[in-house]
Short mmCIF file of N, CA, C and O in Angstrom, two decimals:
data_model
loop_
_atom_site.label_atom_id
_atom_site.label_comp_id
_atom_site.label_asym_id
_atom_site.label_seq_id
_atom_site.Cartn_x
_atom_site.Cartn_y
_atom_site.Cartn_z
N LEU K 1 0.83 -1.46 0.19
CA LEU K 1 0.21 0.19 -0.32
C LEU K 1 1.08 1.10 -0.13
O LEU K 1 1.70 1.14 1.02
N ASN K 2 0.90 2.24 -0.71
CA ASN K 2 1.37 3.66 -0.60
C ASN K 2 0.84 4.61 -0.47
O ASN K 2 -0.51 4.62 -1.04
N LEU K 3 1.18 5.39 0.74
CA LEU K 3 0.45 6.33 1.14
C LEU K 3 1.71 7.61 1.63
O LEU K 3 2.63 7.37 1.48
N HIS K 4 0.92 8.45 1.59
CA HIS K 4 1.98 9.70 1.86
C HIS K 4 2.34 9.66 3.26
O HIS K 4 1.90 9.43 4.51
N PRO K 5 3.86 10.18 3.23
CA PRO K 5 4.54 10.12 4.81
C PRO K 5 3.53 10.66 5.47
O PRO K 5 4.07 10.47 7.14
N ARG K 6 3.01 12.15 5.33
CA ARG K 6 2.38 12.43 6.40
C ARG K 6 0.67 11.49 6.94
O ARG K 6 0.34 11.66 7.99
N THR K 7 0.93 10.57 6.27
CA THR K 7 -0.19 9.24 6.93
C THR K 7 0.24 8.40 7.41
O THR K 7 -0.52 7.39 7.19
N CYS K 8 1.15 7.90 7.40
CA CYS K 8 2.12 7.04 8.02
C CYS K 8 2.73 6.46 9.27
O CYS K 8 3.65 7.45 9.28
N THR K 9 1.38 6.77 9.98
CA THR K 9 1.66 7.05 11.24
C THR K 9 1.94 5.25 12.13
O THR K 9 1.81 3.86 11.33
N PRO K 10 2.42 5.06 13.01
CA PRO K 10 2.76 3.46 14.29
C PRO K 10 0.60 3.05 13.69
O PRO K 10 1.39 1.97 13.73
N ALA K 11 0.50 4.20 13.97
CA ALA K 11 -1.04 3.06 14.31
C ALA K 11 -1.56 2.32 13.10
O ALA K 11 -1.84 1.21 12.20
N ARG K 12 -1.46 3.22 11.83
CA ARG K 12 -1.86 2.87 10.55
C ARG K 12 -0.94 1.83 10.18
O ARG K 12 -1.54 1.31 8.99
N SER K 13 0.33 2.19 10.45
CA SER K 13 1.49 1.10 9.35
C SER K 13 1.12 -0.39 10.30
O SER K 13 0.98 -1.40 9.69
N ALA K 14 0.54 -0.50 11.58
CA ALA K 14 0.29 -1.75 12.30
C ALA K 14 -0.63 -2.08 11.40
O ALA K 14 -1.21 -3.68 11.35
N GLN K 15 -1.84 -1.76 10.66
CA GLN K 15 -3.10 -1.78 10.69
C GLN K 15 -3.05 -2.75 9.06
O GLN K 15 -3.40 -2.97 9.03
N VAL K 16 -1.77 -1.70 8.53
CA VAL K 16 -1.85 -2.12 6.74
C VAL K 16 -1.12 -3.53 7.38
O VAL K 16 -1.38 -4.65 6.82
N HIS K 17 -0.13 -4.05 7.97
CA HIS K 17 0.77 -5.06 8.26
C HIS K 17 -0.15 -6.04 9.13
O HIS K 17 0.01 -7.84 8.59
N GLU K 18 -1.08 -5.37 9.56
CA GLU K 18 -2.24 -6.53 10.43
C GLU K 18 -3.20 -7.52 8.94
O GLU K 18 -3.61 -8.73 9.09
N SER K 19 -2.75 -6.55 8.00
CA SER K 19 -3.80 -6.80 6.84
C SER K 19 -3.31 -7.84 5.90
O SER K 19 -3.25 -8.20 4.72
N GLY K 20 -2.21 -7.89 6.06
CA GLY K 20 -0.94 -8.30 5.29
C GLY K 20 -0.15 -8.02 4.14
O GLY K 20 0.69 -8.63 3.13
N LEU K 21 -0.64 -6.62 4.03
CA LEU K 21 0.31 -5.48 3.29
C LEU K 21 1.61 -4.94 3.48
O LEU K 21 2.02 -4.89 5.03
N LEU K 22 2.20 -4.34 3.22
CA LEU K 22 3.23 -3.96 2.97
C LEU K 22 2.85 -2.56 2.74
O LEU K 22 2.10 -2.16 2.34
N LEU K 23 3.38 -1.65 3.32
CA LEU K 23 3.35 0.23 3.45
C LEU K 23 4.54 0.57 3.08
O LEU K 23 5.14 0.59 3.21
N PHE K 24 4.90 1.63 1.87
CA PHE K 24 5.84 2.17 1.45
C PHE K 24 5.18 3.67 1.65
O PHE K 24 3.64 3.98 1.26
N GLY K 25 5.62 4.42 1.81
CA GLY K 25 5.60 5.80 1.28
C GLY K 25 6.27 6.83 0.73
O GLY K 25 7.31 6.01 0.13
N TRP K 26 5.59 7.76 -0.64
CA TRP K 26 5.75 8.14 -1.12
C TRP K 26 6.06 9.65 -1.56
O TRP K 26 5.40 10.18 -0.19
N GLY K 27 6.58 10.39 -2.35
CA GLY K 27 6.62 11.69 -2.01
C GLY K 27 7.52 12.18 -0.41
O GLY K 27 7.03 13.63 -0.70
N ALA K 28 8.05 11.26 0.00
CA ALA K 28 9.00 12.46 0.67
C ALA K 28 9.93 13.25 0.33
O ALA K 28 11.10 12.76 -0.86
N ARG K 29 9.88 14.53 0.60
CA ARG K 29 11.05 15.31 -0.16
C ARG K 29 12.29 15.25 0.47
O ARG K 29 12.79 15.66 -0.13
N THR K 30 12.92 14.62 2.24
CA THR K 30 13.70 14.93 2.73
C THR K 30 14.42 13.85 3.35
O THR K 30 13.52 13.15 3.67
N ARG K 31 15.47 13.80 3.44
CA ARG K 31 16.25 13.34 4.58
C ARG K 31 15.27 12.39 5.91
O ARG K 31 14.99 11.36 6.35
N GLY K 32 14.88 14.24 6.06
CA GLY K 32 14.59 13.60 7.18
C GLY K 32 12.66 13.17 7.31
O GLY K 32 12.17 12.33 8.15
N ALA K 33 11.89 13.12 6.13
CA ALA K 33 11.13 12.98 6.27
C ALA K 33 10.67 11.75 6.05
O ALA K 33 10.00 10.75 6.25
N ALA K 34 11.81 11.33 4.92
CA ALA K 34 12.18 9.28 4.81
C ALA K 34 12.33 8.68 6.25
O ALA K 34 11.57 7.76 6.67
N ALA K 35 13.19 9.21 6.99
CA ALA K 35 13.77 8.85 8.64
C ALA K 35 12.30 8.38 8.79
O ALA K 35 12.28 7.40 9.27
N ARG K 36 11.12 9.51 9.11
CA ARG K 36 9.83 9.19 9.68
C ARG K 36 9.44 8.62 9.81
O ARG K 36 8.89 7.63 10.14
N THR K 37 9.07 8.68 7.66
CA THR K 37 8.40 7.13 7.47
C THR K 37 8.80 6.17 7.93
O THR K 37 8.29 5.10 8.17
N LEU K 38 9.90 5.75 7.70
CA LEU K 38 10.38 4.53 8.06
C LEU K 38 10.39 4.26 9.41
O LEU K 38 10.19 2.92 10.13
N ARG K 39 10.39 5.29 10.52
CA ARG K 39 10.35 5.10 11.64
C ARG K 39 8.72 4.67 12.15
O ARG K 39 8.99 3.94 13.35
N ASN K 40 7.97 5.25 11.45
CA ASN K 40 6.49 5.09 11.70
C ASN K 40 5.92 3.74 11.60
O ASN K 40 5.17 3.35 11.54
N GLY K 41 6.99 2.66 10.67
CA GLY K 41 6.97 1.67 9.91
C GLY K 41 6.94 1.80 9.22
O GLY K 41 6.36 0.30 8.77
N ALA K 42 7.43 2.49 7.97
CA ALA K 42 7.02 2.03 6.39
C ALA K 42 7.68 1.45 6.30
O ALA K 42 9.27 0.26 6.55
N ASP K 43 8.07 0.19 5.20
CA ASP K 43 8.94 -0.85 4.57
C ASP K 43 9.48 0.11 3.69
O ASP K 43 10.50 -1.02 3.01
N GLY K 44 8.90 0.77 2.94
CA GLY K 44 10.02 1.28 2.31
C GLY K 44 9.54 2.56 1.97
O GLY K 44 8.46 2.73 2.14
N VAL K 45 10.30 3.63 1.08
CA VAL K 45 9.84 5.05 1.07
C VAL K 45 10.43 5.31 -0.21
O VAL K 45 11.47 4.89 -0.78
N PHE K 46 9.77 6.36 -1.03
CA PHE K 46 10.60 6.77 -1.96
C PHE K 46 10.40 8.28 -1.73
O PHE K 46 9.76 8.85 -1.28
N CYS K 47 11.80 8.99 -2.27
CA CYS K 47 12.54 9.92 -1.61
C CYS K 47 12.78 10.48 -2.67
O CYS K 47 13.84 10.17 -3.79
N ASP K 48 12.52 12.49 -2.43
CA ASP K 48 13.72 12.82 -3.74
C ASP K 48 15.11 13.21 -3.84
O ASP K 48 15.89 13.32 -4.25
N ASP K 49 15.66 12.95 -2.61
CA ASP K 49 16.78 12.96 -2.00
C ASP K 49 17.56 11.77 -1.75
O ASP K 49 17.71 11.08 -0.86
N THR K 50 18.14 11.49 -2.60
CA THR K 50 18.35 10.04 -2.94
C THR K 50 19.50 10.04 -2.52
O THR K 50 19.33 8.52 -1.66
N VAL K 51 20.43 10.87 -1.90
CA VAL K 51 21.80 10.60 -0.99
C VAL K 51 21.19 10.49 0.36
O VAL K 51 21.88 9.44 1.30
N GLY K 52 20.89 10.94 0.56
CA GLY K 52 19.78 11.37 1.59
C GLY K 52 19.42 10.39 2.02
O GLY K 52 18.93 9.91 3.42
N MET K 53 18.61 9.31 1.05
CA MET K 53 17.55 8.15 1.66
C MET K 53 18.70 6.56 1.11
O MET K 53 18.19 6.11 2.44
N ILE K 54 19.43 6.40 1.34
CA ILE K 54 20.47 5.81 0.90
C ILE K 54 21.10 6.08 2.73
O ILE K 54 21.18 4.81 3.23
N ALA K 55 21.24 6.98 3.33
CA ALA K 55 22.06 7.43 4.69
C ALA K 55 21.04 6.62 5.32
O ALA K 55 20.88 6.01 6.22
N VAL K 56 19.94 7.17 5.45
CA VAL K 56 18.79 7.16 6.18
C VAL K 56 18.64 5.44 6.35
O VAL K 56 17.85 4.53 7.36
N VAL K 57 18.43 4.51 5.04
CA VAL K 57 17.98 3.72 5.17
C VAL K 57 18.86 2.36 5.38
O VAL K 57 18.38 1.34 6.32
N ALA K 58 20.60 3.36 5.67
CA ALA K 58 21.32 2.73 6.25
C ALA K 58 21.51 1.93 7.87
O ALA K 58 21.12 0.78 8.03
N ALA K 59 20.84 3.57 7.80
CA ALA K 59 20.63 3.83 9.71
C ALA K 59 19.48 2.95 10.39
O ALA K 59 19.46 2.70 11.21
N GLU K 60 18.28 2.56 9.47
CA GLU K 60 17.29 2.54 10.34
C GLU K 60 17.50 0.94 9.74
O GLU K 60 16.87 0.60 10.81
N LYS K 61 18.34 0.17 8.79
CA LYS K 61 18.46 -1.20 8.93
C LYS K 61 19.18 -1.74 10.34
O LYS K 61 18.82 -2.17 10.53
N ARG K 62 20.67 -0.51 10.04
CA ARG K 62 20.99 -0.73 11.75
C ARG K 62 20.02 -0.88 12.38
O ARG K 62 20.12 -1.74 13.52
N GLN K 63 19.78 0.40 12.50
CA GLN K 63 18.45 -0.33 14.39
C GLN K 63 17.83 -1.22 14.46
O GLN K 63 17.19 -1.63 15.94
N ARG K 64 16.86 -1.48 12.98
CA ARG K 64 16.13 -2.56 13.52
C ARG K 64 17.04 -4.09 13.52
O ARG K 64 16.44 -4.85 14.41
N GLN K 65 18.01 -4.14 13.31
CA GLN K 65 18.45 -5.28 13.09
C GLN K 65 19.11 -5.01 15.18
O GLN K 65 19.03 -6.09 15.35
N ARG K 66 19.76 -4.03 15.16
CA ARG K 66 19.94 -3.92 16.47
C ARG K 66 18.70 -4.49 18.10
O ARG K 66 18.91 -4.91 18.42
N ALA K 67 17.52 -3.74 16.93
CA ALA K 67 16.40 -4.31 18.19
C ALA K 67 16.06 -5.41 18.10
O ALA K 67 16.02 -6.12 19.04
N PHE K 68 16.52 -6.28 17.17
CA PHE K 68 15.84 -7.79 16.81
C PHE K 68 17.09 -8.66 17.28
O PHE K 68 16.53 -9.16 18.33
N SER K 69 18.03 -7.87 17.56
CA SER K 69 19.23 -8.84 18.87
C SER K 69 18.81 -9.04 19.94
O SER K 69 19.39 -9.89 20.39
N GLU K 70 18.30 -7.06 20.37
CA GLU K 70 18.06 -7.32 21.87
C GLU K 70 16.81 -7.98 21.85
O GLU K 70 16.47 -8.57 23.18
N ALA K 71 15.65 -8.39 21.01
CA ALA K 71 14.56 -8.90 21.52
C ALA K 71 15.10 -10.76 21.86
O ALA K 71 13.40 -11.28 21.97
N ARG K 72 15.53 -10.74 21.19
CA ARG K 72 16.46 -12.48 21.62
C ARG K 72 16.38 -12.66 22.76
O ARG K 72 17.43 -13.42 23.63
#
């Protein structure tokens, strides 16, 4: 499901995932918007700042891996 980043809230992300769908944010203009979208539970994000998005995705991946390791 593709939603605008402003509508990608943690609650909406949970709802989408409970339905068995993936959630993607579209229209993120900045690194911060991309980071917020991912932090709020989106599985991916389309962003105008390609260089910034690469850094955000790498940081989010590290954070999710750390959280997964700690949960074990």
